[in-house]
Coordinates of C-alpha atoms and ligand atoms in Angstrom, one line a residue:
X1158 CA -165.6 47.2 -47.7
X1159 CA -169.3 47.0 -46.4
X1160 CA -172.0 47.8 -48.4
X1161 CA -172.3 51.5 -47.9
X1162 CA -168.9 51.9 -49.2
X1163 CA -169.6 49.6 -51.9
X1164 CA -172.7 51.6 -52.6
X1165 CA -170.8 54.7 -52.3
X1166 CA -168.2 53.2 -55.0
X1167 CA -170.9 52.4 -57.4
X1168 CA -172.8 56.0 -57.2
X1169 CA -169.1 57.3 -58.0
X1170 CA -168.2 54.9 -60.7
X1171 CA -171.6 55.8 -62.5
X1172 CA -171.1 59.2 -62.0
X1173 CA -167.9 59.4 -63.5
X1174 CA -169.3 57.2 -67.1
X1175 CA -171.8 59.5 -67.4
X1176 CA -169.6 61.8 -68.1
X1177 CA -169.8 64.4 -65.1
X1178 CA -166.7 66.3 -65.6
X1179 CA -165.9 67.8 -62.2
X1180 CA -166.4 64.3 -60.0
X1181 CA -163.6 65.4 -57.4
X1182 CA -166.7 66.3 -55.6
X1183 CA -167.9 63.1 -55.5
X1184 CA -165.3 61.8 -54.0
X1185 CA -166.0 60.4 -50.3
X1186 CA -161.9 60.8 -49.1
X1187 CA -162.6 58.9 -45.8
X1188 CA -163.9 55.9 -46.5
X1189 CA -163.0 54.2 -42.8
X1190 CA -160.7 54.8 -40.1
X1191 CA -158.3 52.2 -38.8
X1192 CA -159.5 50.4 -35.7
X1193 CA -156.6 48.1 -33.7
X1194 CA -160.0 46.9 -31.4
X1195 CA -161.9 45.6 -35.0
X1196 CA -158.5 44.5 -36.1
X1197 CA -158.5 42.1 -32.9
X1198 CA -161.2 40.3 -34.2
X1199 CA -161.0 37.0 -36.0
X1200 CA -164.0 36.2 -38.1
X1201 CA -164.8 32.2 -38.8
X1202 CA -165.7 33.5 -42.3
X1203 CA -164.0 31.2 -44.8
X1204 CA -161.0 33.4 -46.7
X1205 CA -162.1 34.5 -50.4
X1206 CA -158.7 34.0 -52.8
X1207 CA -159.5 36.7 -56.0
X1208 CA -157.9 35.9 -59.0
X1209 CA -159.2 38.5 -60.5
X1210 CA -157.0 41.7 -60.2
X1211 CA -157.0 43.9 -62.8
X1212 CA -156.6 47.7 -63.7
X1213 CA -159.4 49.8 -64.7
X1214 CA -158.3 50.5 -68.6
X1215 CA -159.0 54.6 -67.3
X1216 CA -156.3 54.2 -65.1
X1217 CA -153.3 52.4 -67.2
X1218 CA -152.3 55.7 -68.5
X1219 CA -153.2 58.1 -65.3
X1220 CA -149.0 57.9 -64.7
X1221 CA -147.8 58.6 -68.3
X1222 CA -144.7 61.2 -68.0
X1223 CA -145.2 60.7 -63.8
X1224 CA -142.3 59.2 -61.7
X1225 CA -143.0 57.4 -58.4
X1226 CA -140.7 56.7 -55.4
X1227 CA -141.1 53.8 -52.8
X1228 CA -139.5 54.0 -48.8
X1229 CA -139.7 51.1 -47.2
X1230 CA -139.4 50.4 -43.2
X1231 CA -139.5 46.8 -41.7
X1232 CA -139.3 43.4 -42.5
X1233 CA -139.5 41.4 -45.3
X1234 CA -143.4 41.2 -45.9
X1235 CA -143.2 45.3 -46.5
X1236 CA -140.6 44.7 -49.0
X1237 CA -142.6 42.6 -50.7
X1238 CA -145.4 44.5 -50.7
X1239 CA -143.6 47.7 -52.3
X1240 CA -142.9 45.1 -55.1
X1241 CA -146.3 44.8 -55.3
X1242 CA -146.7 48.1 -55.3
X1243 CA -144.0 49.3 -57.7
X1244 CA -145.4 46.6 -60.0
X1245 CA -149.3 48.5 -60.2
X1246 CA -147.8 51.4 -60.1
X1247 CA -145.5 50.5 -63.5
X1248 CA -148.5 48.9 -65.0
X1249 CA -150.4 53.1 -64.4
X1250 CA -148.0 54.0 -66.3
X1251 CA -145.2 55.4 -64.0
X1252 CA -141.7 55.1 -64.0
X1253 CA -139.5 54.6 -60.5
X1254 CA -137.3 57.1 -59.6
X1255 CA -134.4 57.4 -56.6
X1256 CA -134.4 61.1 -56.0
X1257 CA -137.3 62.5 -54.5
X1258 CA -137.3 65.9 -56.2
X1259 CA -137.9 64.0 -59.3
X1260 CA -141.0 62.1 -57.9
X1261 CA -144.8 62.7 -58.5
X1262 CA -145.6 60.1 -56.5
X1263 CA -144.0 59.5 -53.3
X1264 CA -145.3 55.9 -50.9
X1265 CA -143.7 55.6 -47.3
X1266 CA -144.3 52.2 -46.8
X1267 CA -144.0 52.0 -42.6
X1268 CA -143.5 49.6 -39.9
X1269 CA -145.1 49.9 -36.5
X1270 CA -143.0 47.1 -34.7
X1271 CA -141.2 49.5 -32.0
X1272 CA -141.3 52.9 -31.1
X1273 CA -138.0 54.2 -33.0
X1274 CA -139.1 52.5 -36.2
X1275 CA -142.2 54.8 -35.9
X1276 CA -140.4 57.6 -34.8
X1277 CA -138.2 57.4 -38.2
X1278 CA -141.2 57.4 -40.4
X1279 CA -142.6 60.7 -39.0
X1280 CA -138.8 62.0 -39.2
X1281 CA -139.4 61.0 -43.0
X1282 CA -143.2 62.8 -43.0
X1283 CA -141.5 66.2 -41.7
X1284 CA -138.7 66.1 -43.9
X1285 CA -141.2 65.8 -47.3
X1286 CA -142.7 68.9 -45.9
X1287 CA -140.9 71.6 -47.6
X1288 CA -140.3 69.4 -51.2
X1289 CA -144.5 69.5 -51.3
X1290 CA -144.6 73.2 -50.5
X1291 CA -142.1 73.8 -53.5
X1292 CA -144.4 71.0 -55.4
X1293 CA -148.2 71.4 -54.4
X1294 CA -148.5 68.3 -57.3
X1295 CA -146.6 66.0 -55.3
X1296 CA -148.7 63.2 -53.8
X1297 CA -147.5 61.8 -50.5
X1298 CA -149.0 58.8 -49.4
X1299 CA -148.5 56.7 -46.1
X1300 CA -149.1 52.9 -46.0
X1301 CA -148.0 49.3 -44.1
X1302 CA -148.7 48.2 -40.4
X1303 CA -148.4 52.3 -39.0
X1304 CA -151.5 53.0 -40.9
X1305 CA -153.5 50.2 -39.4
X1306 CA -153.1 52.3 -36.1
X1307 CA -155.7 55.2 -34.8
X1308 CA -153.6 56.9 -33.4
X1309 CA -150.6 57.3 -36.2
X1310 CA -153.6 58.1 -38.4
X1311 CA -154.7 60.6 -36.2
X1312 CA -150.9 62.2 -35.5
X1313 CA -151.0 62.3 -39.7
X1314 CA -154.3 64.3 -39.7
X1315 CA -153.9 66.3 -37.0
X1316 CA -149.9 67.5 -37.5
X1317 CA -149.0 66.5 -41.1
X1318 CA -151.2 67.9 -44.0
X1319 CA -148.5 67.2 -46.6
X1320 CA -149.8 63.5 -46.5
X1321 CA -152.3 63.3 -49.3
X1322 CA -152.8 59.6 -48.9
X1323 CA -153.3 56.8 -46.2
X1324 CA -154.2 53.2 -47.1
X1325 CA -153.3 49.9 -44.8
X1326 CA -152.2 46.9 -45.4
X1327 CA -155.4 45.2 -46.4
X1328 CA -155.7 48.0 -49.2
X1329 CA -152.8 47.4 -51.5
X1330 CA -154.8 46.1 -54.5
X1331 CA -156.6 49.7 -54.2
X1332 CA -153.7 51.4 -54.9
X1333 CA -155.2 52.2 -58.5
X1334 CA -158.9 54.1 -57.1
X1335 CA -157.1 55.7 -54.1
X1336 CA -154.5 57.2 -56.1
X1337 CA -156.7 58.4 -58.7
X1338 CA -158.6 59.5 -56.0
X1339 CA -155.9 61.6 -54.6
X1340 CA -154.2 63.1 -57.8
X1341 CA -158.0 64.7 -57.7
X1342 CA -159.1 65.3 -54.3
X1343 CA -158.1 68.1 -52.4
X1344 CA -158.6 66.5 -49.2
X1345 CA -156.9 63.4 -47.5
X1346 CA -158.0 59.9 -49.1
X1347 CA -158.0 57.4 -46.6
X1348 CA -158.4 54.2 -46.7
X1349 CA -157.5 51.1 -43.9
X1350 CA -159.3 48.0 -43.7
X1351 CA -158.9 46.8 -39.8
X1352 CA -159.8 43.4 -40.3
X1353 CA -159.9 41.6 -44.1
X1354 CA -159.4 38.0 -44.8
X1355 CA -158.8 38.1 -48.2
X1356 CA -156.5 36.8 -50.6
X1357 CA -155.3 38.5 -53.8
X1358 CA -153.4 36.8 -55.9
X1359 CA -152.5 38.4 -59.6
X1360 CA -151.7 41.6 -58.5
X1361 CA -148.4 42.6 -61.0
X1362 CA -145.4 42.5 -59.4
X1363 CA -141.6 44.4 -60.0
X1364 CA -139.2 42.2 -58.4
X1365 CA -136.6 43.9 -57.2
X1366 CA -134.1 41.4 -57.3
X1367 CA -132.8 39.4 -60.6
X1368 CA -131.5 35.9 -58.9
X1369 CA -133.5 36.2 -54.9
X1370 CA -137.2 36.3 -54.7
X1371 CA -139.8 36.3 -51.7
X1372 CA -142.9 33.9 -51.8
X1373 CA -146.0 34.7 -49.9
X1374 CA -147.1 31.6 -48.2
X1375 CA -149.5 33.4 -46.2
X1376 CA -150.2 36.2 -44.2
X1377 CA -151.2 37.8 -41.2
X1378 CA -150.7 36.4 -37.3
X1379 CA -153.3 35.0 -34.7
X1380 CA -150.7 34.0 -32.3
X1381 CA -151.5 37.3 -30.3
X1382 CA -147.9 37.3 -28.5
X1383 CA -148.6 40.0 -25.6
X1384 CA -146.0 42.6 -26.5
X1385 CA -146.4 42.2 -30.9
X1386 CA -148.9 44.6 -32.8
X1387 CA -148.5 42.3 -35.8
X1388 CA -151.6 40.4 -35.6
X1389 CA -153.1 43.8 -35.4
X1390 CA -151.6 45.4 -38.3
X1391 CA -151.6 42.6 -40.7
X1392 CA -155.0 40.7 -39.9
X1393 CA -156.2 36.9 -39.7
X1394 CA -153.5 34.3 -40.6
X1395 CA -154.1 32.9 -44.2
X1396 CA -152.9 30.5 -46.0
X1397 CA -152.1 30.8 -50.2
X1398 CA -153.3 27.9 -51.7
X1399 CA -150.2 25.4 -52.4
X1400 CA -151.3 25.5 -56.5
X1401 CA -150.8 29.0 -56.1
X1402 CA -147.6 29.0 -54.2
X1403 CA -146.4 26.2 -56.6
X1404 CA -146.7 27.7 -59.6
X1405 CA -145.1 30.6 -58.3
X1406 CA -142.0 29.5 -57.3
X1407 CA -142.1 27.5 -61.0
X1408 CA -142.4 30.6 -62.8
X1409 CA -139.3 31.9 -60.7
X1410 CA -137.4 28.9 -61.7
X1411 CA -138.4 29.2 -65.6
X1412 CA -137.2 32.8 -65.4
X1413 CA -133.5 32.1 -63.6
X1414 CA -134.2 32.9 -60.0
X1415 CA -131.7 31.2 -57.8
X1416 CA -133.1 31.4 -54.4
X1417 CA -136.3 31.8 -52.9
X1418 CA -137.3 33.1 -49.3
X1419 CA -140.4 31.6 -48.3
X1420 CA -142.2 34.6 -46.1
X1421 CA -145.1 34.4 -43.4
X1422 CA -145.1 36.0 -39.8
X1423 CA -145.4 32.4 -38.7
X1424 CA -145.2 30.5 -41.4
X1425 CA -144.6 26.8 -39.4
X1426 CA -148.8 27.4 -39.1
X1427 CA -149.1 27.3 -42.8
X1428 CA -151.7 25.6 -44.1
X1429 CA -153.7 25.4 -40.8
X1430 CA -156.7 27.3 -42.4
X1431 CA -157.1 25.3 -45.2
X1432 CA -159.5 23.6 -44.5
X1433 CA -160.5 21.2 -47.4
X1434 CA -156.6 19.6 -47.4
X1435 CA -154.8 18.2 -45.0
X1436 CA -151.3 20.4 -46.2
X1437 CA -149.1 21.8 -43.7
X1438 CA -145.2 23.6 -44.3
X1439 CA -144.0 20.2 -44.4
X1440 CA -145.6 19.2 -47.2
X1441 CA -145.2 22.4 -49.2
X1442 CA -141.4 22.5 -48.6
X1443 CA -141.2 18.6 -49.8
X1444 CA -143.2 19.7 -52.9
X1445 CA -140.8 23.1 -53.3
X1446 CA -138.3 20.4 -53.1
X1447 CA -138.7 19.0 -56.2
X1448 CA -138.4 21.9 -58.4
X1449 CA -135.2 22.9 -59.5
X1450 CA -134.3 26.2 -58.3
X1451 CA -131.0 26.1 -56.5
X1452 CA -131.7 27.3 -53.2
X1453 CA -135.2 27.9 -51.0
X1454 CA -135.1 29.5 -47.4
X1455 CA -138.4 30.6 -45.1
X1456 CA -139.0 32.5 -42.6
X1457 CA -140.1 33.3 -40.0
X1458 CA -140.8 30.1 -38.0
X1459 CA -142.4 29.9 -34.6
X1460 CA -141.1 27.4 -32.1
X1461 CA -144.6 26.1 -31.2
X1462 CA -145.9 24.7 -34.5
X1463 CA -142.9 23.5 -36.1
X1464 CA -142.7 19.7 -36.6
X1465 CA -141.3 16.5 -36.9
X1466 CA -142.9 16.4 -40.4
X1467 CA -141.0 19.4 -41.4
X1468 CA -138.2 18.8 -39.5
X1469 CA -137.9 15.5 -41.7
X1470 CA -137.9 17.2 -45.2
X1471 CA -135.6 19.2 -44.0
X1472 CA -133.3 17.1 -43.5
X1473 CA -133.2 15.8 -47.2
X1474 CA -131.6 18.9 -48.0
X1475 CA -131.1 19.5 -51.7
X1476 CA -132.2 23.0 -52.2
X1477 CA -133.8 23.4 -48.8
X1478 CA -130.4 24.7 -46.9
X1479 CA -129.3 24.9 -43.1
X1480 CA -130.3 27.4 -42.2
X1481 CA -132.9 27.8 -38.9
X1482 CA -134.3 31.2 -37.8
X1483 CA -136.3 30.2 -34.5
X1484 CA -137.2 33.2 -32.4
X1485 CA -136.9 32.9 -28.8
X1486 CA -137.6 36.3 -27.5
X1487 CA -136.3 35.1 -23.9
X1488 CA -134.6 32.5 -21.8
X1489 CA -137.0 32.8 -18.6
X1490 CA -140.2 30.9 -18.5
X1491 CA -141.8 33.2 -16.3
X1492 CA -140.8 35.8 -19.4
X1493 CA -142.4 33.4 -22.1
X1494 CA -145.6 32.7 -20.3
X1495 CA -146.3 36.3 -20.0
X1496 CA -145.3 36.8 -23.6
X1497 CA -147.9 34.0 -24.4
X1498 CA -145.1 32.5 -26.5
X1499 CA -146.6 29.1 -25.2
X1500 CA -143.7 26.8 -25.4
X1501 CA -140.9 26.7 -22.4
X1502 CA -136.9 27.2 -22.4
X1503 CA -137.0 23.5 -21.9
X1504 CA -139.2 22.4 -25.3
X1505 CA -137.5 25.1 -27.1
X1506 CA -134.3 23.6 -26.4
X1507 CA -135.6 20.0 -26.7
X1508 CA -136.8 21.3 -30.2
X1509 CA -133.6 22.8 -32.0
X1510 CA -132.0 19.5 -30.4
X1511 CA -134.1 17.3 -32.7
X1512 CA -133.2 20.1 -35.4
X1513 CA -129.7 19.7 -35.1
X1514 CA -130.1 15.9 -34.9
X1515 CA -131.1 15.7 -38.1
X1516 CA -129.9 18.4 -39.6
X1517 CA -126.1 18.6 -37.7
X1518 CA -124.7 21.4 -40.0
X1519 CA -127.9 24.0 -39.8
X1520 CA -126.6 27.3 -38.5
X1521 CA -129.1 28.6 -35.8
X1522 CA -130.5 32.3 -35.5
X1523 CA -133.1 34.4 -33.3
X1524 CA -134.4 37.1 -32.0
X1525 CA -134.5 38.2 -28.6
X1526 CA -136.4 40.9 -26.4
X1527 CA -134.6 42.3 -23.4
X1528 CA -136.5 44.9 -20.9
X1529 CA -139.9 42.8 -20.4
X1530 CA -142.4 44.8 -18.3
X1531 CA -140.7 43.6 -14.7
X1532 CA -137.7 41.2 -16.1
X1533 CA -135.4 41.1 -13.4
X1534 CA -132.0 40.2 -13.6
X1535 CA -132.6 36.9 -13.2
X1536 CA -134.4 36.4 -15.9
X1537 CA -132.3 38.4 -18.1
X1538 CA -129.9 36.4 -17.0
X1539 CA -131.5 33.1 -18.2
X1540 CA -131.9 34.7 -21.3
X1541 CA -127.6 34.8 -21.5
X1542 CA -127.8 31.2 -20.1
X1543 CA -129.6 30.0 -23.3
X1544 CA -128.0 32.1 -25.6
X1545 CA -125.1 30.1 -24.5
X1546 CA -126.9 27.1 -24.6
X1547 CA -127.7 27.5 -28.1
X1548 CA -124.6 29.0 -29.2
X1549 CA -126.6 31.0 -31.8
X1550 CA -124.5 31.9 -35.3
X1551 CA -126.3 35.6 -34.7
X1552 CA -129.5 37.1 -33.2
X1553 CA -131.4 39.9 -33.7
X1554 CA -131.8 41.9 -29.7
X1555 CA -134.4 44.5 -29.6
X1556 CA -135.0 46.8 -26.3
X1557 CA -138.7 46.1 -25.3
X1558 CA -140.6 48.6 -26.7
X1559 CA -145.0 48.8 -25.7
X1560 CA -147.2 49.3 -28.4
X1561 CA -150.4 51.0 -28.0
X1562 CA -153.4 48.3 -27.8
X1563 CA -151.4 45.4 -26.9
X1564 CA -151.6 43.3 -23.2
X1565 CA -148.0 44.3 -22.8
X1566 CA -148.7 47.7 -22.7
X1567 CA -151.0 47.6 -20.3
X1568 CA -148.3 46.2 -17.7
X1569 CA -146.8 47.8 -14.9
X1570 CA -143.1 48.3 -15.8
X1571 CA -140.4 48.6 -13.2
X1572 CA -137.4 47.8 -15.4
X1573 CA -135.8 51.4 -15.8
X1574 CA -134.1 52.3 -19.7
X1575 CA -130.9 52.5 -18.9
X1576 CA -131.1 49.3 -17.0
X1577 CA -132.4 47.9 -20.0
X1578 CA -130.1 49.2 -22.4
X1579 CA -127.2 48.2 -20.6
X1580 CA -129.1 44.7 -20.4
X1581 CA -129.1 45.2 -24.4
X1582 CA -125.5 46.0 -24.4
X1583 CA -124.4 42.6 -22.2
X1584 CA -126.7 40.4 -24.7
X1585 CA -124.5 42.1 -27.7
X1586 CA -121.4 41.4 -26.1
X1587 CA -122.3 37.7 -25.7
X1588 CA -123.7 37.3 -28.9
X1589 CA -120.9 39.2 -31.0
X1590 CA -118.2 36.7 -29.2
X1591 CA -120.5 33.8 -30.4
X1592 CA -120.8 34.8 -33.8
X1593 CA -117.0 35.4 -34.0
X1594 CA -116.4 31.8 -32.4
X1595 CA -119.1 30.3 -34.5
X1596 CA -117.7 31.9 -37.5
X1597 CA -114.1 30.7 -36.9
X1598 CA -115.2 27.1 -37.6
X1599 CA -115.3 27.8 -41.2
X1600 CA -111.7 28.8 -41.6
X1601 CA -110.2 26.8 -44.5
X1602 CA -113.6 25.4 -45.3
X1603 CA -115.2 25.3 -48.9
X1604 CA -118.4 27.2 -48.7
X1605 CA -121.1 27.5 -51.6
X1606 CA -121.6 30.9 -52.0
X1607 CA -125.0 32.8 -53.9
X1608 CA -122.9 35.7 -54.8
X1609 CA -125.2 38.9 -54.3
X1610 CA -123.2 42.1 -55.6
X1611 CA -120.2 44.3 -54.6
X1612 CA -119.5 45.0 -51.2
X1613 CA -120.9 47.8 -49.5
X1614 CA -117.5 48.3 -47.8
X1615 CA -115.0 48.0 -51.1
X1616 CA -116.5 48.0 -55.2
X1617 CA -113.6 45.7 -55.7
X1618 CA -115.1 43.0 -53.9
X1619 CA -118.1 41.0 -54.2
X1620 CA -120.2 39.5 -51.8
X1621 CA -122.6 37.0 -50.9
X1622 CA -123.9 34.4 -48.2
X1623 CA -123.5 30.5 -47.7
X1624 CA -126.1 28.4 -47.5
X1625 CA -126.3 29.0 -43.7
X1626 CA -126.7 32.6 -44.3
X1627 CA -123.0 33.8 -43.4
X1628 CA -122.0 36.4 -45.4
X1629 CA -118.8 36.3 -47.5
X1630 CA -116.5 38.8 -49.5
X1631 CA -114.0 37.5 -52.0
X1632 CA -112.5 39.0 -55.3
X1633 CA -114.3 37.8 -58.5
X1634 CA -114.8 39.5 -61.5
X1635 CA -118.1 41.3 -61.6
X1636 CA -120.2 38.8 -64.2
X1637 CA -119.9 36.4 -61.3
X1638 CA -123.1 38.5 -59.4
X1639 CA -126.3 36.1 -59.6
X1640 CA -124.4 32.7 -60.0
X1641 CA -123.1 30.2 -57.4
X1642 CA -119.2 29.7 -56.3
X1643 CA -117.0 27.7 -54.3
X1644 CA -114.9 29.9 -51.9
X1645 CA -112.2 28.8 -49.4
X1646 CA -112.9 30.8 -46.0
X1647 CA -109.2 32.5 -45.5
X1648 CA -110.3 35.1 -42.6
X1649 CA -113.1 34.7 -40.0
X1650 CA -114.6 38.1 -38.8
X1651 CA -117.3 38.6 -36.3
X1652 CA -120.0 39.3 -39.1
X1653 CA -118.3 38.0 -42.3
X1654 CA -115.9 35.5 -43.8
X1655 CA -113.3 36.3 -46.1
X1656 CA -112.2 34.3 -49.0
X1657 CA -110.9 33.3 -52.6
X1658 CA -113.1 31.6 -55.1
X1659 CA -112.0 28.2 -55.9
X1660 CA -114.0 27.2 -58.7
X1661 CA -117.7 28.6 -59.7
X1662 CA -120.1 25.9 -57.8
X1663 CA -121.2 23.0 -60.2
X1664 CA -117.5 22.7 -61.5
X1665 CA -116.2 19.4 -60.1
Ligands
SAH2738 N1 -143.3 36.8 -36.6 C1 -142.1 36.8 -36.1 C2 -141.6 38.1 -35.6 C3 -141.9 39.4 -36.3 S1 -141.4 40.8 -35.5 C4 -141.9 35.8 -35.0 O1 -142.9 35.5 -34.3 O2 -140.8 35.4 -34.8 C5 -139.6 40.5 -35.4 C6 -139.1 40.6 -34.0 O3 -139.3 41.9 -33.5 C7 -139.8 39.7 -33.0 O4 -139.3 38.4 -33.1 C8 -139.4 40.3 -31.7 O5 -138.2 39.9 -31.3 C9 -139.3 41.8 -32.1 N2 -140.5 42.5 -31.5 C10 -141.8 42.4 -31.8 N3 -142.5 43.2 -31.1 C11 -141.6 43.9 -30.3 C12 -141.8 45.0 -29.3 N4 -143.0 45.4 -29.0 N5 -140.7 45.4 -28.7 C13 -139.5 45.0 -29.1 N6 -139.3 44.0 -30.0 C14 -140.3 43.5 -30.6
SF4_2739 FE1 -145.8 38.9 -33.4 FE2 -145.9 36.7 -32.1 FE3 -147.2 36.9 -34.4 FE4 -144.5 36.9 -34.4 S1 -145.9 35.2 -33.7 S2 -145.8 38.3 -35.5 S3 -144.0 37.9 -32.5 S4 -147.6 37.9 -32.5
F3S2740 FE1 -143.0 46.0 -39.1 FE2 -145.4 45.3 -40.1 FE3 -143.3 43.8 -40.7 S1 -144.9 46.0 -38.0 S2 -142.0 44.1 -38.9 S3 -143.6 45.9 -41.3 S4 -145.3 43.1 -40.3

């Protein structure tokens, strides 16, 4: 916020103890526009960590007798940040609700990463059209990486008057103010931050899982990879301090989580910022380590900062499990260079064989981007090369799509769509047969399993996923959800294992 707005804040603040009954007035309902040119820049500032969260006692009981609904697009970070989310709201005083003709309060919590992830969002905005005509009271606000960009927020104000609310993801611990804000305005409250390097660190939190959590580590991106709006949307990379993180993951452990995912857009940079201790991943997963909660994952790494350090502890194993998610995005080094990946086919591949060195059972995943402004088949075609170099267990295969603001988008293309889906569709076939092949290694093995809930294909069955992250259904009777088994792989499928439980894990 800069001083004006703070100013602003204060006028309105005093305004409202001195009792002024009608301050909806008052209210300033665009405080500042997103701005992906702002966002781009990367102050030396040193990152302030508040401790000090806290909801105005006027607003704890604004959500009495209100419910509140949260959609969530994206990855992992967005889920984590409706938890976040759910957890202020809870602490207003609403409850959560599934259905949205029951909600007061409805949060579309968005991703920006390619154009059809967008394009379901504002699918979403149209459809809550008609429920806010029959219920003028609803509030509908938009948040997450879409609102960091002009010209979504634009689209919003220009086409969609139903949204009451924008705010980006720099202005979750607002949530309070702007929603007060907007149950009292009659205009759109908007509020996005393009560039914030702050840390806040007690905001309240409603887990939605019992037995899984995520763990911040840090946040934000400055690897600026040509064709990725992420450093854009999300701001500076910052690092939690490890006390923090620590404690955390303790708290989890006191209160029967059994896995943790460790969560950063790069999290291999960990650490980098901070810049009184020499601490890095590889410390803070051999100090994660030690504490005794059964399982701890992370994600997502980069290939160019991860290192023997970290390699090392992972190799001790314990709770840290084999499981590697290294994005590659292409085979080609003409590709990667004008990705700015900054690491080649040849030390990618040099890297995950030091990986599998030391840790020979990790299962290896990825993503990949086909359709690169001007990938010719070639390239594509080292892209299938490494694939079958690196006999992946699974990858993620996205369609290049541009995004507004980036160097990427600013390329000339010659790839036609079709010649890129069907690119997409050769990638799948290859990958599919390598997961089935990879999978068919575990037949007769005896897998630990975390088991997760029924399966989404048959309530009789209950699922869950290995320590390398394959999923597996077996028959178990229900109380077994949250706890870890022993299951003998009987069936290998492309996607899944099937199985039988052999004993619950920790009987010998
Ligand atoms: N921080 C992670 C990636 C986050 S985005 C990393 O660097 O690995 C997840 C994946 O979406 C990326 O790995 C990439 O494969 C894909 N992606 C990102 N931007 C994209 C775009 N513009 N078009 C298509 N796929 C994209
Ligand atoms: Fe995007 Fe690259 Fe950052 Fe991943 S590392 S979030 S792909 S810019
Ligand atoms: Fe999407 Fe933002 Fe995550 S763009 S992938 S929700 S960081």
């Amino acid at each position: 916020m800069n001083e004006d707005q703070k100013k602003t804040q204060i006028e309105l603040a005093a305004k409202k103890m001195s009792g002024e009954k009608d301050y909806s007035q008052y209210f300033q309902t665009t405080y500042e526009p997103p701005s992906l040119k702002q966002a781009k820049k990367r102050g030396k500032e040193n990152v302030e960590i508040h401790y000090d969260f806290d909801i105005p006692e006027n607003m704890k009981e604004i959500g009495y007798g209100k419910k509140f609904l949260i959609r969530t697009y994206g990855c992992q970070m967005n889920e984590h940040d409706s938890e976040n989310m759910a957890g202020i709201l809870m602490n207003m005083g609403f409850e959560s609700t599934t259905d949205t003709e029951d909600a007061d309060v409805i949060l579309i919590n968005t991703c920006a990463i390619r154009e059809n992830a967008e394009n379901k969002v504002f699918g979403e905005i149209g459809h809550l059209k008609q429920l806010k005509q029959d219920n003028p009271g609803l509030v509908i606000g938009v948040c997450g990486c879409m609102s960091q960009e002009e010209s979504v927020v634009n689209r919003i104000l220009e086409k969609h008057q139903q949204v009451d609310l924008i705010f980006g993801t720099h202005n979750i611990h607002r949530l309070p103010e702007l929603l007060e804000n907007a149950l009292f305005s009659k205009e759109v409250v908007m509020e996005v931050w393009s560039k914030e390097g702050d840390i806040i660190e007690n905001m309240p939190r409603a887990r939605k899982g019992h037995f899984q959590a995520w763990v911040n580590i840090m946040y934000g991106c400055d690897k600026f990879c040509t064709y990725c709006i992420v450093p854009y949307t999300r701001g500076k990379e910052r690092s939690r301090r490890p006390e923090d993180i620590i404690e955390e993951v303790r708290h989890l452990t006191r209160n029967g989580y059994k896995e943790i995912t460790l969560l950063g857009q790069n999290v291999n940079a960990y650490g980098k910022d901070l810049e009184d201790i020499q601490y890095g991943l590889g410390d803070l997963m051999d100090d994660i380590r030690k504490i005794d909660i059964p399982r701890v994952r992370f994600t997502t790494s980069h290939p160019r900062d991860f290192d023997d350090h970290l390699i090392e502890v992972l190799a001790k194993g314990g709770n840290l499990v084999e499981h590697i998610h290294l994005p590659v995005q292409s085979g080609s080094n003409d590709v990667l260079k004008r990705m700015a990946r900054k690491y080649t086919r040849e030390s990618y591949v040099d890297l995950a064989a030091r990986i599998k060195k030391a840790i020979p059972h990790a299962s290896f995943t990825t993503d990949i981007i086909v359709g690169f402004p001007n990938e010719t088949e070639e390239q594509f075609e080292e892209t299938l090369s490494l694939v079958r170099e690196m006999e992946y267990d699974s990858c993620f295969t996205y369609i290049y799509s541009a995004r507004d603001g980036t160097p990427a988008a600013r390329m000339e293309d010659n790839v036609p769509h079709d010649v890129k889906r069907e690119r997409l569709a050769r990638l799948n076939k290859l990958v599919n047969d390598l997961s089935a092949e990879k999978n068919k290694a575990y037949d007769g093995q005896v897998v630990e399993v975390l088991v997760e809930g029924k399966s989404k294909k048959d309530p009789e069955v209950l699922s869950g996923r290995t320590r390398t992250n394959k999923l597996v259904n077996f028959r178990a009777p229900e109380d077994a959800v949250g706890t870890l088994v022993h299951v003998k792989i009987t069936e290998a499928k492309t996607w899944s294992l099937n199985g039988e439980v052999v004993t619950p894990a920790g009987v010998e």
